[in-house]
Coordinates of C-alpha atoms in Angstrom, one line a residue:
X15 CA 4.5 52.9 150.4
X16 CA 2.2 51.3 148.6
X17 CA 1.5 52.4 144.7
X18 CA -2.1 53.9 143.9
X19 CA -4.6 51.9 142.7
X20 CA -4.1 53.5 138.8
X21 CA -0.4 52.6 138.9
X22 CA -1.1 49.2 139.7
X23 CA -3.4 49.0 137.3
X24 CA -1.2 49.9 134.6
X25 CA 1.7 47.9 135.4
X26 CA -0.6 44.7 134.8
X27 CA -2.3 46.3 131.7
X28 CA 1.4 46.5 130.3
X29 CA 2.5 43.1 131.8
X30 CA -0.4 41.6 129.4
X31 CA 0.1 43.3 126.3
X32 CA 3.4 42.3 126.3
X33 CA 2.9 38.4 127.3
X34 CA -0.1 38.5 124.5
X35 CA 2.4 40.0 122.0
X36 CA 5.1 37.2 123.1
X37 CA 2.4 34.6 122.6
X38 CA 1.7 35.8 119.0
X39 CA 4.6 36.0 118.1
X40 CA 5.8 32.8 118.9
X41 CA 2.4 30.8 117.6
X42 CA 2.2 29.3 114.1
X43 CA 0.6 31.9 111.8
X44 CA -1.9 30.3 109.2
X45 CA -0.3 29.7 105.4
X46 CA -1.9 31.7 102.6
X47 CA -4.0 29.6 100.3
X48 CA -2.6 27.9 97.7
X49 CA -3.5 29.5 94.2
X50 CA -6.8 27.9 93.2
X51 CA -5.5 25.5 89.8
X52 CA -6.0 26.0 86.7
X53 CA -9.2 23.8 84.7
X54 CA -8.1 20.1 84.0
X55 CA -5.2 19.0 85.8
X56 CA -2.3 20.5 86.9
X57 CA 0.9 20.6 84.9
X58 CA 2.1 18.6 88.0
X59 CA 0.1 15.6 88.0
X60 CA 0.3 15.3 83.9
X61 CA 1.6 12.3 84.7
X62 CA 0.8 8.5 85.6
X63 CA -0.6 8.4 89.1
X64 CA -1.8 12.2 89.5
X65 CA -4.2 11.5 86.6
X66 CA -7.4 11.1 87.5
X67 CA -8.7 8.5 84.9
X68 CA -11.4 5.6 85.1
X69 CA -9.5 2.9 86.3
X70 CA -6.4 3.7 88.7
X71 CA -3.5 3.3 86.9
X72 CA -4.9 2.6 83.6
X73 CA -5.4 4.7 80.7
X74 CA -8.7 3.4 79.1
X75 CA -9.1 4.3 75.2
X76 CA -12.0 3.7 72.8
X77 CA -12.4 3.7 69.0
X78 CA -15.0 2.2 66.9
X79 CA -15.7 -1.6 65.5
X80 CA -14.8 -2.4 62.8
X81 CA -11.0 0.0 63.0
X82 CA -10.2 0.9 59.7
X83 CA -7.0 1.1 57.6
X84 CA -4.4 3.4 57.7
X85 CA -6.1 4.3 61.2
X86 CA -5.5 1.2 62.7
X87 CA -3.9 -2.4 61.6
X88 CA -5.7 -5.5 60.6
X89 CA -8.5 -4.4 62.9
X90 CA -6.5 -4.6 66.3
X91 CA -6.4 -1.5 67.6
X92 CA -4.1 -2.7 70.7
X93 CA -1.3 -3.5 68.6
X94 CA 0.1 0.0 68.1
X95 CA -0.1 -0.2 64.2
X96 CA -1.7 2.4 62.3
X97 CA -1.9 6.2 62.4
X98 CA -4.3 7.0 65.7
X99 CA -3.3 3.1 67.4
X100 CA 0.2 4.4 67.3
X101 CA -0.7 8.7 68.0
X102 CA -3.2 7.3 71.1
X103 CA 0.3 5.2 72.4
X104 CA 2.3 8.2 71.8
X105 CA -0.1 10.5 73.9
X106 CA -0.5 7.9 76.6
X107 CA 3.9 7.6 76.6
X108 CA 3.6 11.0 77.3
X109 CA 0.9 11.0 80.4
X110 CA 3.0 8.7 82.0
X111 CA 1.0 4.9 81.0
X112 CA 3.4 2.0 79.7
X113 CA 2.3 0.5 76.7
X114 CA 0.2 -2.3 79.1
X115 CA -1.4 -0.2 81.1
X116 CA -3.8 1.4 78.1
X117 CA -6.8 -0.6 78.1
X118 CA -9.0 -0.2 74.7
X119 CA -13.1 -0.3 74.5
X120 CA -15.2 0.1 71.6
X121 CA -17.9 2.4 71.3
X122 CA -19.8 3.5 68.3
X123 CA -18.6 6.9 66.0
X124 CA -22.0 8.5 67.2
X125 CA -21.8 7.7 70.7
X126 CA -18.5 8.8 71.2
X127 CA -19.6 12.4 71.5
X128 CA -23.0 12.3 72.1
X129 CA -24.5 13.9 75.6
X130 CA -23.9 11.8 78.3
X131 CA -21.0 10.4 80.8
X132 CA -18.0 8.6 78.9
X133 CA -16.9 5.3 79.5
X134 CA -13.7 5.9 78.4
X135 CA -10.7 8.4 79.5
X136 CA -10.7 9.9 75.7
X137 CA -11.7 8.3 71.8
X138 CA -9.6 8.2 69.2
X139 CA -11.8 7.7 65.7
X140 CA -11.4 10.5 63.5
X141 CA -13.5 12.6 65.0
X142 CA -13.2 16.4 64.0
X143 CA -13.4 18.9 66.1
X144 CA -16.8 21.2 65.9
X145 CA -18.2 23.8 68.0
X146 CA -21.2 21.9 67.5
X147 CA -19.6 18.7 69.4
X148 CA -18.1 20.6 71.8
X149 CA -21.4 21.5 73.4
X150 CA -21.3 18.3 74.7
X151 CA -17.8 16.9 74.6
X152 CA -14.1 18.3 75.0
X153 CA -11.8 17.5 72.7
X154 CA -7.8 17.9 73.2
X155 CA -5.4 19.8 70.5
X156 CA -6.2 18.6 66.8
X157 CA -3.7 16.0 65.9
X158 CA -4.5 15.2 62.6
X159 CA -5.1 18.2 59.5
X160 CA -7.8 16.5 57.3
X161 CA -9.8 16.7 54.1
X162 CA -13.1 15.7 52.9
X163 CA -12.5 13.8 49.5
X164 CA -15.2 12.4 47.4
X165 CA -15.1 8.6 46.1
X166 CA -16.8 7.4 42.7
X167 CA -16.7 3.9 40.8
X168 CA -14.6 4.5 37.9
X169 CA -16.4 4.9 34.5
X170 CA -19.4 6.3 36.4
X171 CA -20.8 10.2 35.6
X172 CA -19.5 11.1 39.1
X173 CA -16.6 9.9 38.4
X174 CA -16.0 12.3 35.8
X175 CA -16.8 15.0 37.9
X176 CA -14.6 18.3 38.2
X177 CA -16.6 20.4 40.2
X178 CA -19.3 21.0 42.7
X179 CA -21.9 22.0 40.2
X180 CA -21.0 17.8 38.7
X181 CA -22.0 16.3 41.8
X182 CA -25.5 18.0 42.6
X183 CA -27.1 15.7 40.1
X184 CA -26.0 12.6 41.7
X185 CA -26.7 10.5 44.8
X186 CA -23.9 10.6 47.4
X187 CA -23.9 8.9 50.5
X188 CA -22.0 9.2 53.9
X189 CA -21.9 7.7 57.1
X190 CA -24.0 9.7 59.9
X191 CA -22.5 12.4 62.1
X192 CA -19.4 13.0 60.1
X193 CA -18.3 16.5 58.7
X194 CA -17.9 13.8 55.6
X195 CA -22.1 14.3 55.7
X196 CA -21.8 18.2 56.3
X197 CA -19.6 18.7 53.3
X198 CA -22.7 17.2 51.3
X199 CA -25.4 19.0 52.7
X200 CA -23.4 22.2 53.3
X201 CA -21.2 23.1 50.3
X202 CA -22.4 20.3 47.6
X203 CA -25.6 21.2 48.4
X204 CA -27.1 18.4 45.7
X205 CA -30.6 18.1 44.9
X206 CA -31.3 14.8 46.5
X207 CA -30.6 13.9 49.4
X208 CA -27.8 12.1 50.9
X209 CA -27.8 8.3 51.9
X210 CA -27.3 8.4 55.7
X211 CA -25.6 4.9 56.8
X212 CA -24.5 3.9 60.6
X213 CA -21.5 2.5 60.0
X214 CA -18.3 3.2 57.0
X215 CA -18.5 -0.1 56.0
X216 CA -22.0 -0.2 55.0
X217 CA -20.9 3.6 53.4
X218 CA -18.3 1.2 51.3
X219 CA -20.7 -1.0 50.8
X220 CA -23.6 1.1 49.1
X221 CA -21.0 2.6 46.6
X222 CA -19.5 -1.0 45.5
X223 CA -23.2 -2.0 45.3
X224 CA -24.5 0.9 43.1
X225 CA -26.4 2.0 46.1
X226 CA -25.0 5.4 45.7
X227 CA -22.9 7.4 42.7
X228 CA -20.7 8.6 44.8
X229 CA -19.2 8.8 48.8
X230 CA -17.8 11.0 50.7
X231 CA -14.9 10.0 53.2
X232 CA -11.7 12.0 55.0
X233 CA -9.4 11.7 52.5
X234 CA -6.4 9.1 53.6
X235 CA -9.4 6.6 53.7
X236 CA -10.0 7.6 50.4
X237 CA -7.2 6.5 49.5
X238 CA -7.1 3.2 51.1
X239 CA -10.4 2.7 49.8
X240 CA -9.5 3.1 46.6
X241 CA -6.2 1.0 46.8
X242 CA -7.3 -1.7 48.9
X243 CA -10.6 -2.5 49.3
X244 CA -13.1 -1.3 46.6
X245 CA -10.6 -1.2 43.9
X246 CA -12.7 0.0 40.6
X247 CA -13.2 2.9 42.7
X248 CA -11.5 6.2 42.5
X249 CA -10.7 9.6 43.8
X250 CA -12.9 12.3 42.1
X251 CA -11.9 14.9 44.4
X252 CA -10.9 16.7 47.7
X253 CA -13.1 19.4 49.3
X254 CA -10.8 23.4 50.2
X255 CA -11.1 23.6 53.7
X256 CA -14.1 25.6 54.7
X257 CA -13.4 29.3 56.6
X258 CA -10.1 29.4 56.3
X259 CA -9.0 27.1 59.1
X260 CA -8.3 23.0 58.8
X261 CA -10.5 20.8 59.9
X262 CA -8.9 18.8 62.7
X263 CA -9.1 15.4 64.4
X264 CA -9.2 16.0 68.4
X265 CA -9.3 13.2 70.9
X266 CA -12.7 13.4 72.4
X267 CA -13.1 13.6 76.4
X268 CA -16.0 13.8 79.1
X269 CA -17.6 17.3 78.7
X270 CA -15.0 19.1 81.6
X271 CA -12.6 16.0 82.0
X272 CA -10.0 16.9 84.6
X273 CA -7.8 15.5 81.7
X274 CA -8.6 17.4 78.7
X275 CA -5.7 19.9 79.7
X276 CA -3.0 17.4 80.5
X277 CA -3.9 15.0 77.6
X278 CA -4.0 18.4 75.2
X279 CA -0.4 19.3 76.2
X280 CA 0.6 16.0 75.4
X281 CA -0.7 16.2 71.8
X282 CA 1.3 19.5 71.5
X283 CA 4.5 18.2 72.7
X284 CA 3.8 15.4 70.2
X285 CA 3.6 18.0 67.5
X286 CA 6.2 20.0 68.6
X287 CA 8.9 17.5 68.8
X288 CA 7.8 16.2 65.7
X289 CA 6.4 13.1 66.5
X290 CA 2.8 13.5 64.9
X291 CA 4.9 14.3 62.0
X292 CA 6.9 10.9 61.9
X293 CA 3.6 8.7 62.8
X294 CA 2.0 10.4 59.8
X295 CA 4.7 10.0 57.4
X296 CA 4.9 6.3 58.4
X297 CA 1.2 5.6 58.0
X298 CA -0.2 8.1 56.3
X299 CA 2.7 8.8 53.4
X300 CA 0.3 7.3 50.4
X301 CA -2.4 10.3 51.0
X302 CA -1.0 12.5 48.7
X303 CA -2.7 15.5 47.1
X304 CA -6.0 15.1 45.2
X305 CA -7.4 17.5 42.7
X306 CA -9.7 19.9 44.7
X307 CA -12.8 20.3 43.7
X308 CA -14.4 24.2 43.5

């Protein structure tokens, strides 16, 4: 006998399901997503080749022209001497880059954190961190706690000085761009106006020349200023830090670097295993405290 057509039908409705159930079962199902990373790089590729920098498998830094004492040595950045030569080696020991494989360029104070694509994979040259700058530049953990400090030739009237209300009467001069020139216009507040120079040197310069009364300068090269190169000059004065918080050095980065977060946790490890704290101590020790002035 044969079976009715609705049996027949059945049998080979059930005979599919179960060969289409076999086949799923059996294919490769598709992987869920990896999660999407965090901004910058991973904490994965902190490291060497997994860093996307400029040049492949370099680690290009940049400071300014001249480089300045106790920041860097007898104007050689490359030779690891100097607070921020030997804190940029440091950071780049911790990425992953050898010693040779960190390539310096100079660029200009200004330029460093103007608008615009960066040459460089981050600056080192006391730069402080601003929410101004960071409009168009990111900047890694602070690795530097600094002060303003205000330089006068001895024997001058601003040399005298003890107070804010002693330097509104004289001229005071600073180079462009710095929070060294915001703590004149902002909390000195004098009745001329500041000299505006490009470069520190010509800042250094215009006080040993009687340009100015008196310069303002972050405060360890106040000190070797005083001690090494303009000699009749002296410390008047530090500035308090302004809200409550320190102002901070940061290496500056292109404006959403995929390494800002890498070269940031480097900084930090720096700090927290007490490195920053060694490299300062060795190159910074002379910077001691200043009278503030209120």
């Amino acid at each position: 006998m044969h079976p009715a057509p609705y049996a027949r039908h059945a049998a080979v409705a059930a005979l599919a399901a179960l060969l289409f159930t076999a086949a799923v079962g059996c294919a490769p199902q598709p992987e869920e997503k990896a999660s999407a990373p965090a901004s910058g790089t991973t904490a994965s590729t902190c490291a060497g080749s997994g860093l996307d920098t400029k040049s492949s498998g370099k680690l290009t830094v940049a400071t300014d022209e001249p480089a300045y004492e106790p920041w860097f040595k007898d104007g050689k950045p490359a030779n690891g001497e100097g607070f921020e030569s030997a804190v940029a080696y440091a950071v780049a020991k911790k990425l992953g880059y050898a010693r040779g494989a960190v390539v310096w360029q100079s660029v200009p104070f200004n330029k460093a954190f103007a608008p615009g694509v960066k040459t460089f994979d981050f600056d080192i040259n006391q730069v402080s961190i601003s929410a101004e700058r960071k409009k168009a530049v990111d900047f890694s953990s602070g690795y530097y706690d600094v002060r303003q400090a205000v330089v006068a030739l001895k024997g001058s009237a601003a040399a005298k000085a003890t107070g804010l209300a002693d330097l509104r009467n004289v001229k005071l001069g600073a180079q462009v761009g710095t929070t060294s020139l915001d703590y004149i216009d902002d909390v000195v507040k004098p009745k001329r106006d500041a000299a505006v120079y490009a470069k520190s040197d010509q800042v250094k310069s215009a006080l040993e020349n009687g340009q100015v009364d008196a310069v303002v300068l972050d405060l360890p090269t106040a000190f070797y200023v005083t001690s090494a190169e303009v000699t009749d000059a002296k410390i008047v004065g530090q500035f308090e830090n302004q809200g409550g918080t320190p102002e901070q050095f940061g290496l500056v980065l292109d404006k959403g670097s995929p390494l800002t977060s890498c070269v940031s946790k480097a900084v930090d490890a720096l700090r927290a295993d007490g490195t920053l704290a060694k490299i300062e101590q060795q190159w910074l020790s002379d910077a001691v405290d200043a009278p503030v002035l209120k």
